[in-house]
XYZ file of C-alpha atoms in Angstrom:
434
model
C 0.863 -2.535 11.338
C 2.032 -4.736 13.805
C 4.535 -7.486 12.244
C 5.943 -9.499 14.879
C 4.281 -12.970 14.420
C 4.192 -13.078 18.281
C 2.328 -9.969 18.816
C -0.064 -10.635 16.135
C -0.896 -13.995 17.658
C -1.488 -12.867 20.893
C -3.645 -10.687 19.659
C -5.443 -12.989 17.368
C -5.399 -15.087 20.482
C -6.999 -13.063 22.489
C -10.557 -12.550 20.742
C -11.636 -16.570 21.801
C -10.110 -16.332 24.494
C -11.559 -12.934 25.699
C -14.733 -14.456 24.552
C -14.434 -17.431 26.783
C -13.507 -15.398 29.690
C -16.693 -12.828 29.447
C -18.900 -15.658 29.328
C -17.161 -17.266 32.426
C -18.202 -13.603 33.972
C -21.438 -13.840 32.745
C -22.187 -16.736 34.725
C -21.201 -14.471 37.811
C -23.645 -11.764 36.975
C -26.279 -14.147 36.366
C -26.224 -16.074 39.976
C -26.104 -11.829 41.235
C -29.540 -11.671 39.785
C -29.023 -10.007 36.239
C -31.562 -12.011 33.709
C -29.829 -13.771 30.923
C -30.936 -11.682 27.953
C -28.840 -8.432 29.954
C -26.114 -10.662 30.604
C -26.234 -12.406 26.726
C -26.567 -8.492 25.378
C -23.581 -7.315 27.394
C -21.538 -10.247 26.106
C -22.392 -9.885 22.313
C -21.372 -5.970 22.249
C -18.126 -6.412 24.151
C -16.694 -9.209 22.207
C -18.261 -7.101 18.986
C -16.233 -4.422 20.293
C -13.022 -6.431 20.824
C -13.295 -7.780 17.337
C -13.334 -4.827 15.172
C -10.075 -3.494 17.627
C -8.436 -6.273 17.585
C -9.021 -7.286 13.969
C -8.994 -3.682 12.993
C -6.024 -2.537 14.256
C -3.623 -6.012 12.825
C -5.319 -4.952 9.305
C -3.884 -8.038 7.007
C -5.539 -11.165 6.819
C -7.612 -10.657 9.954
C -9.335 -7.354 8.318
C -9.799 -9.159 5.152
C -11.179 -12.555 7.233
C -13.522 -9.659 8.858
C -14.197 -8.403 5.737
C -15.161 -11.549 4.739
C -17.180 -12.213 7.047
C -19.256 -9.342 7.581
C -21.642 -9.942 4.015
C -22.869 -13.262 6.082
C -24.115 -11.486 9.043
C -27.663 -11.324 7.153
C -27.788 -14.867 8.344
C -27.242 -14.392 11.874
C -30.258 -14.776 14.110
C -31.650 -10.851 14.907
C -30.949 -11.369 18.984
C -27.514 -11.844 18.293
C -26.378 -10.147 15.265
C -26.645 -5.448 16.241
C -23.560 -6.011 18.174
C -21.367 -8.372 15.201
C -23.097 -5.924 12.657
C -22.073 -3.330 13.335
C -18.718 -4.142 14.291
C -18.166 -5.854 11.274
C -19.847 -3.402 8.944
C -17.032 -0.867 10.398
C -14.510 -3.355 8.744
C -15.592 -2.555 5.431
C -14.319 0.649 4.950
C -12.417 1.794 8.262
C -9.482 0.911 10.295
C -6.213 3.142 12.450
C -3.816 4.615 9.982
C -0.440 4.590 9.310
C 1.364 7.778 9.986
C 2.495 9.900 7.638
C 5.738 9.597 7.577
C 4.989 6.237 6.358
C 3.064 6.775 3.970
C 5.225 8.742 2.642
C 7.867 6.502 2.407
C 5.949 3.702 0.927
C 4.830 6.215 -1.910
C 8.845 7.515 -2.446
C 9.982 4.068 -2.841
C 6.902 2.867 -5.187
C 6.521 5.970 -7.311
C 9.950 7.823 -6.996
C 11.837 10.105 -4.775
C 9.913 12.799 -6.985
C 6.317 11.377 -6.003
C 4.701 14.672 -4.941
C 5.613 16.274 -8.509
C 3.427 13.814 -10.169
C 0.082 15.357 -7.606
C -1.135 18.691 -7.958
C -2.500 17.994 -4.298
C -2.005 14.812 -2.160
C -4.658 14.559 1.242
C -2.281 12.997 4.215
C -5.599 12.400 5.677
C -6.695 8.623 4.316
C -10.188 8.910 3.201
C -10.585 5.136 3.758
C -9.035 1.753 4.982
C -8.261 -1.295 3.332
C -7.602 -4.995 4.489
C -3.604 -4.317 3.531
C -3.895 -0.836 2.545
C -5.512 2.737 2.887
C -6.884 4.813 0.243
C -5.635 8.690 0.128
C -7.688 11.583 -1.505
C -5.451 13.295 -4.313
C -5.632 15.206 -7.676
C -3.550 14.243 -10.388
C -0.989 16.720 -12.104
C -3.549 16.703 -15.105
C -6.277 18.112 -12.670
C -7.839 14.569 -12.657
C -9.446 13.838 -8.744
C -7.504 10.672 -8.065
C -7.818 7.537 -5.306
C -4.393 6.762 -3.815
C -3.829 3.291 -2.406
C -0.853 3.039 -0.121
C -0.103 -0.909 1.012
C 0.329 -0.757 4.744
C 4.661 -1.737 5.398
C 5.203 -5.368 6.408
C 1.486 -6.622 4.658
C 2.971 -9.476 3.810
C 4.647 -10.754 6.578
C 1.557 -10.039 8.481
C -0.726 -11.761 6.230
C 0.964 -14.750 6.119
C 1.231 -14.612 9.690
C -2.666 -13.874 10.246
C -3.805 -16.254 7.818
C -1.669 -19.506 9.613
C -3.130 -18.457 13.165
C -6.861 -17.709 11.693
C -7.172 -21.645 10.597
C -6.165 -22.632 13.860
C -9.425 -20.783 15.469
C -11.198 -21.134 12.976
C -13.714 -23.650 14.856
C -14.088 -20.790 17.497
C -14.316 -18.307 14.680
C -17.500 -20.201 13.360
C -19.808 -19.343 16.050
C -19.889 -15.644 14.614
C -21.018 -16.427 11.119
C -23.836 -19.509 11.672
C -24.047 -21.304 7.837
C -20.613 -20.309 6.669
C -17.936 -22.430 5.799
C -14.740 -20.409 7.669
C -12.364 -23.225 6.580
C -12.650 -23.018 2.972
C -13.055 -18.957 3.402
C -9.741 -19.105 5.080
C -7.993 -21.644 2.645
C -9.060 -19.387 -0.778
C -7.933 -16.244 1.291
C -4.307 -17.759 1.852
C -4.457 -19.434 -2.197
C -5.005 -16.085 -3.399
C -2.449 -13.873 -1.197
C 0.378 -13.235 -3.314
C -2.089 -11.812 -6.071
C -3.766 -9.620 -3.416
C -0.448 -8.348 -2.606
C 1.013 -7.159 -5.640
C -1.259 -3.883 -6.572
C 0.188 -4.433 -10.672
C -2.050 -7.556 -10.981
C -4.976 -5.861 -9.105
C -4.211 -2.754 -11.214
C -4.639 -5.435 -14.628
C -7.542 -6.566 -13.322
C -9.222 -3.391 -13.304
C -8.165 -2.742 -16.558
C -9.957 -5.527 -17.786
C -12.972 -4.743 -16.033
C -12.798 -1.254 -16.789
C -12.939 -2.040 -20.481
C -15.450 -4.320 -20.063
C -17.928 -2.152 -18.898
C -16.784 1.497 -20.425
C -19.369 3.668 -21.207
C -22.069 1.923 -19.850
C -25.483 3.332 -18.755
C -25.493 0.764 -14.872
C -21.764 -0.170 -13.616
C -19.317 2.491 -13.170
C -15.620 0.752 -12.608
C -12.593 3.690 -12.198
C -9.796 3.508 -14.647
C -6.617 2.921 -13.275
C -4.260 6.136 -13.631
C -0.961 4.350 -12.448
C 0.485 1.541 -10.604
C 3.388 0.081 -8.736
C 3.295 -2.933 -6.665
C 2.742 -1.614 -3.589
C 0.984 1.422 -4.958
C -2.125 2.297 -7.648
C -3.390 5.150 -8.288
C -7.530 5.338 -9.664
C -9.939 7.970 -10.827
C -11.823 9.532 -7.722
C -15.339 8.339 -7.585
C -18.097 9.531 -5.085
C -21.291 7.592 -4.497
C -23.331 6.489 -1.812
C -21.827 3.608 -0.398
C -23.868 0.153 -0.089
C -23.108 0.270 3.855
C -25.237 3.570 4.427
C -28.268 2.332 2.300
C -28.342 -0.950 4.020
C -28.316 1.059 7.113
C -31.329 3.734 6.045
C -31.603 3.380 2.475
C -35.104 3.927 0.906
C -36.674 1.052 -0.795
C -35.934 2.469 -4.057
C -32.431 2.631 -3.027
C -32.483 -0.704 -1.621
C -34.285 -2.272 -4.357
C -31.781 -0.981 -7.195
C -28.553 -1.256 -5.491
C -29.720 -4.860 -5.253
C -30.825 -5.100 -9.138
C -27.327 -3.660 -10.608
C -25.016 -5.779 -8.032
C -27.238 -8.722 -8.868
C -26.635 -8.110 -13.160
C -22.989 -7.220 -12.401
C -22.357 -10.556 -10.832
C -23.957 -12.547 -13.137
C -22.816 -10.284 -16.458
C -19.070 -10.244 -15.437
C -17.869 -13.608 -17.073
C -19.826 -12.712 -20.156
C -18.976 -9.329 -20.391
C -14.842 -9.308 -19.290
C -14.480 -12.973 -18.581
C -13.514 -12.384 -15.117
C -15.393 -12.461 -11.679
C -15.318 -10.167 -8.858
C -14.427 -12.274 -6.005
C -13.771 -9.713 -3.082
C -18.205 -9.071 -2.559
C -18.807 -7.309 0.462
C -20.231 -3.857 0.621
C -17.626 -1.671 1.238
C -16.599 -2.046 -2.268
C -20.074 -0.710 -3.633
C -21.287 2.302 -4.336
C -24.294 4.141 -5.642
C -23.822 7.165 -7.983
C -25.959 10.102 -8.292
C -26.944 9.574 -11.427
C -28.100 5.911 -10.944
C -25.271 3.607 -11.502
C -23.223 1.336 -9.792
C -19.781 2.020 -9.234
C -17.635 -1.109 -8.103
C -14.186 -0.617 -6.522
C -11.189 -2.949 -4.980
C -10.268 -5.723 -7.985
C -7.662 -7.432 -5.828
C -9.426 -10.831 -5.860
C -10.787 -11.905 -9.188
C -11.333 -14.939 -10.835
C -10.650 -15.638 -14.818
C -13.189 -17.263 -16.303
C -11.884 -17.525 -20.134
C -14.749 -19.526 -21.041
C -17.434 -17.939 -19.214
C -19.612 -18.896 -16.323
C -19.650 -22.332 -16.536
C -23.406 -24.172 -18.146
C -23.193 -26.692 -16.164
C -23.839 -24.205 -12.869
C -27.056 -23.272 -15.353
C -27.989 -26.438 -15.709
C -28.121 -27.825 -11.729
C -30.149 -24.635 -10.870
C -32.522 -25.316 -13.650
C -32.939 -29.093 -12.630
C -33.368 -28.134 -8.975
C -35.890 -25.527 -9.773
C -38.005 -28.359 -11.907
C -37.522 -30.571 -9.249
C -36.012 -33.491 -11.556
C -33.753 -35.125 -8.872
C -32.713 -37.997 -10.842
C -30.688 -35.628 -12.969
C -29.856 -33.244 -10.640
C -28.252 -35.882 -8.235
C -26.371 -37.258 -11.757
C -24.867 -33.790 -12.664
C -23.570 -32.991 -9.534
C -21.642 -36.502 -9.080
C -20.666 -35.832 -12.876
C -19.083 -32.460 -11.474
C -17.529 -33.689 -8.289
C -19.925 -32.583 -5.835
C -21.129 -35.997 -4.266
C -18.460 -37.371 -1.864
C -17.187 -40.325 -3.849
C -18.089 -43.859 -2.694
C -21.313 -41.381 -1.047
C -24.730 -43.371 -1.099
C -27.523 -39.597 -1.503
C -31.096 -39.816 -1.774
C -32.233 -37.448 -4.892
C -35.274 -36.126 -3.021
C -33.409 -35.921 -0.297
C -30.456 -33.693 -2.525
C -33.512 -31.867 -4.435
C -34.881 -30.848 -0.844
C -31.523 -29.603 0.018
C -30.945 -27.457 -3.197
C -34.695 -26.457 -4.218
C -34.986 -23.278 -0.973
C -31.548 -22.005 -2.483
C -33.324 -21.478 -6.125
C -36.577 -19.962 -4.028
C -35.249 -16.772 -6.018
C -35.854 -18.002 -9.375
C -39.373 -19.550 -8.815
C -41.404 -15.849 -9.317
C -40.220 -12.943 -11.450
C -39.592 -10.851 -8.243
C -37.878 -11.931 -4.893
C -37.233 -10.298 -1.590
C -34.073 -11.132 -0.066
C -34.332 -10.515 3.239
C -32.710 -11.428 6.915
C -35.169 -13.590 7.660
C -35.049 -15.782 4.587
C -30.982 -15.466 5.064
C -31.352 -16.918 8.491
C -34.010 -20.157 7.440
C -31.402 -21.369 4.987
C -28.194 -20.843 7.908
C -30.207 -22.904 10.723
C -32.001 -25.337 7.755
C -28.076 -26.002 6.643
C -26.620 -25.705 10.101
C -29.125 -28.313 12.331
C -27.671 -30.900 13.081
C -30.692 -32.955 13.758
C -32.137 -32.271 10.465
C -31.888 -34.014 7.165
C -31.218 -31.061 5.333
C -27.323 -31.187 7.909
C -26.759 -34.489 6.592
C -27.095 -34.262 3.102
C -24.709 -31.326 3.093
C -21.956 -32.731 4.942
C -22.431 -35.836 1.733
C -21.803 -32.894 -0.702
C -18.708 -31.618 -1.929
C -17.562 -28.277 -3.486
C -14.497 -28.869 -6.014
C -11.813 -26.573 -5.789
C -12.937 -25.182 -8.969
C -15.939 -24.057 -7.915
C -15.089 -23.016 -4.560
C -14.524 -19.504 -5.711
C -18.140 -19.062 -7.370
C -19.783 -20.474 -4.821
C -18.364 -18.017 -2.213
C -18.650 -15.030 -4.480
C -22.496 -15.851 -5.498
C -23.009 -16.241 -1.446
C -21.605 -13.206 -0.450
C -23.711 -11.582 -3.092
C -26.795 -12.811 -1.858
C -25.914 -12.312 1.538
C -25.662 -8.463 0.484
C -28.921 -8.743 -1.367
C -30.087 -9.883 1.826
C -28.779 -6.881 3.996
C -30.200 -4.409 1.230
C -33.553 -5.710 1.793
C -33.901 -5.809 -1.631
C -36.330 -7.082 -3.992
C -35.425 -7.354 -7.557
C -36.518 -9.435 -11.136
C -33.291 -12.144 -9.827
C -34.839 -14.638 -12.589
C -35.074 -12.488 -15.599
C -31.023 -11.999 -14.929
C -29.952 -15.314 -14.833
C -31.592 -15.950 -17.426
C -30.486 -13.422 -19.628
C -26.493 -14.355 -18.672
C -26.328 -17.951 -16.662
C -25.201 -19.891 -19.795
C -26.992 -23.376 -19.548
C -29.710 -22.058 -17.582
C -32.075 -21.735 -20.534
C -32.758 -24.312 -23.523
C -32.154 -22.151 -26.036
């Protein structure tokens, strides 16, 4: 990993500015005759292809800001999303190694100079890549099929590093995810960094959601075997994962990948009174025998009361369209600007497409939809822009909010259509009467 803070942001550096310069070029080929959709095409998938190597290869905060990223490219017009989705699906789960000597060393000084007596086999090979880590294929001296995660050297140093330099681009960084905040994204990434990087609190957090759910017939989550703090070790799980159905999943696939991420979002602060806040699909999976299997509990958020009513409560007033009381509980809860003059119809208008879900016992999420609600939200022109820059989300909620987007954004890639309302209602306290 490179750790010099000059390197990285030169590096960093150089995806707007390559992007600039290839469009500069693109004028060029244009006046020699080449039709703008070539020329538009030819841009996309070489500043696709510079953004995977570029955040790829610095790992850190810039493959976790990818990572990030990449569940809101359902939302991205068609003509100019193959190139960024694909790139940014590759984020998920793949990046260049660290050699093995360094691995090595990393696991000597987290787990002992005696490490390799505590595997009956160890795979050098890394099976998969991490934002700060990569995950090694091992068995367990007890025969047990383990997942090793190794925390590339100098993480820290270059997270800090990427996250400082991302928030100065972030403006330019916009442009590749139409309808996301990359601000806020950026902010919560840097909030929650020294959790991330300390695998004992990710290795508790698992705990709690492995507990949670044990022994039960849809959500699979590994137990944790051991754990240092640069180092855990989990049970070895093999699925299908979530990026290879959205890519050329069956419907049936599609449709109940969708339905158990959707009721393990929504169950989670009932169930272990904690939130998985790290949604994108590389940390999915699909087991042979039907059930989910979640992975990656870095990023969580404790919710030791639940899922807050009140979040029940504004989607039920926006889906019964009573905008006196919807505008009232959201100034209550600190989402009107304050000293900000709103319209309720004009608030209800914003709100009601984003509760479309809940209006019929099934829903497909799909692109499409994805990509109304980016350019409704995102045109300037509109009404819809205006009322949304009045809002506010309050640091306490900025964390659910993000987590219930990127769900829906997956929804969105799966194609899937799933019973969305019969699931809230079931575990969104405040969303029923009774």
């Amino acid at each position: 990993m490179p750790r010099r803070a000059a390197v990285r942001t030169a590096k960093l550096a150089s995806l707007p500015l390559g992007i600039a310069g290839r469009a500069v070029g693109g004028w060029g080929k244009r006046l020699s005759g080449q039709s703008a959709e070539e020329v538009n095409a030819a841009l996309s998938a070489k500043a696709a292809e510079q953004l995977f190597e570029v955040l790829g290869t610095l790992k850190g905060g810039a493959m976790k800001f990818g990572q990030a990223l990449s569940v809101f490219e359902a939302a991205v017009p068609d003509e100019m999303a193959e190139p960024y989705r694909e790139a940014l699906t590759k984020l998920q789960a793949a990046a260049p190694p660290m050699s093995v000597r360094q691995t090595h060393r990393v696991l000597a000084e987290q787990l002992g100079s005696s490490w390799r007596q505590r595997f009956a086999e160890f795979d050098d090979v890394p099976a998969a890549a991490a934002s700060i880590g990569q995950v090694h294929h091992a068995v367990w001296h007890d025969g047990r099929e383990v997942a090793v995660k190794v925390q590339y050297p100098g993480a820290d140093e270059a997270l800090r590093s990427d996250l400082r330099q991302l928030q100065r681009f972030a403006r330019l960084f916009q442009a590749l995810a139409p309808g996301t905040e990359v601000k806020p994204l950026l902010a919560e990434l840097a909030a929650r960094m020294d959790e991330e990087l300390d695998y004992r609190s990710e290795a508790d957090n698992q705990r709690g959601f492995a507990a949670a759910f044990a022994g039960d017939d849809k959500v699979l989550v590994p137990r944790v075997v051991a754990s240092a703090p640069r180092v855990i070790v989990t049970e070895w799980v093999t699925g299908t994962p979530f990026a290879k159905i959205i890519a050329d999943g069956t419907a049936e696939q599609r449709d109940r990948a969708g339905r158990l991420l959707a009721e393990f979002h929504y169950s989670s602060p009932a169930r272990a009174r904690l939130l998985h806040s790290d949604p994108h699909p590389g940390n999915f999976m699909l087991l042979e025998d039907g059930r989910l299997c979640v992975i990656d509990f870095g990023a969580v958020a404790r919710l030791p009361d639940g899922a807050p009513p009140q979040l029940g409560r504004i989607m039920r007033l926006a889906l019964e369209g009573r905008s006196t009381e919807l505008l009232d509980s959201l100034r209550d809860e600190g989402f009107v600007r304050p000293g900000t003059s709103l319209d309720a119809e004009d608030v209800q208008a914003y709100l009601a497409p984003l509760v479309a879900p809940l209006t019929s016992e099934r829903f497909h999420f799909t692109r499409r939809w994805a990509q109304r609600q980016a350019l409704r939200m995102g045109d300037t022109r509109g009404q819809d822009f205006r009322t949304g820059r009045s809002l506010n989300l309050p640091p306490n909620w900025l964390l659910i909010h993000r987590v219930t987007a990127g769900a829906v954004g997956i929804l969105c890639q799966l194609d899937a259509e799933i019973e969305l309302r019969a699931i809230v209602e079931h575990w969104q306290p405040g969303y029923t009467t009774h």
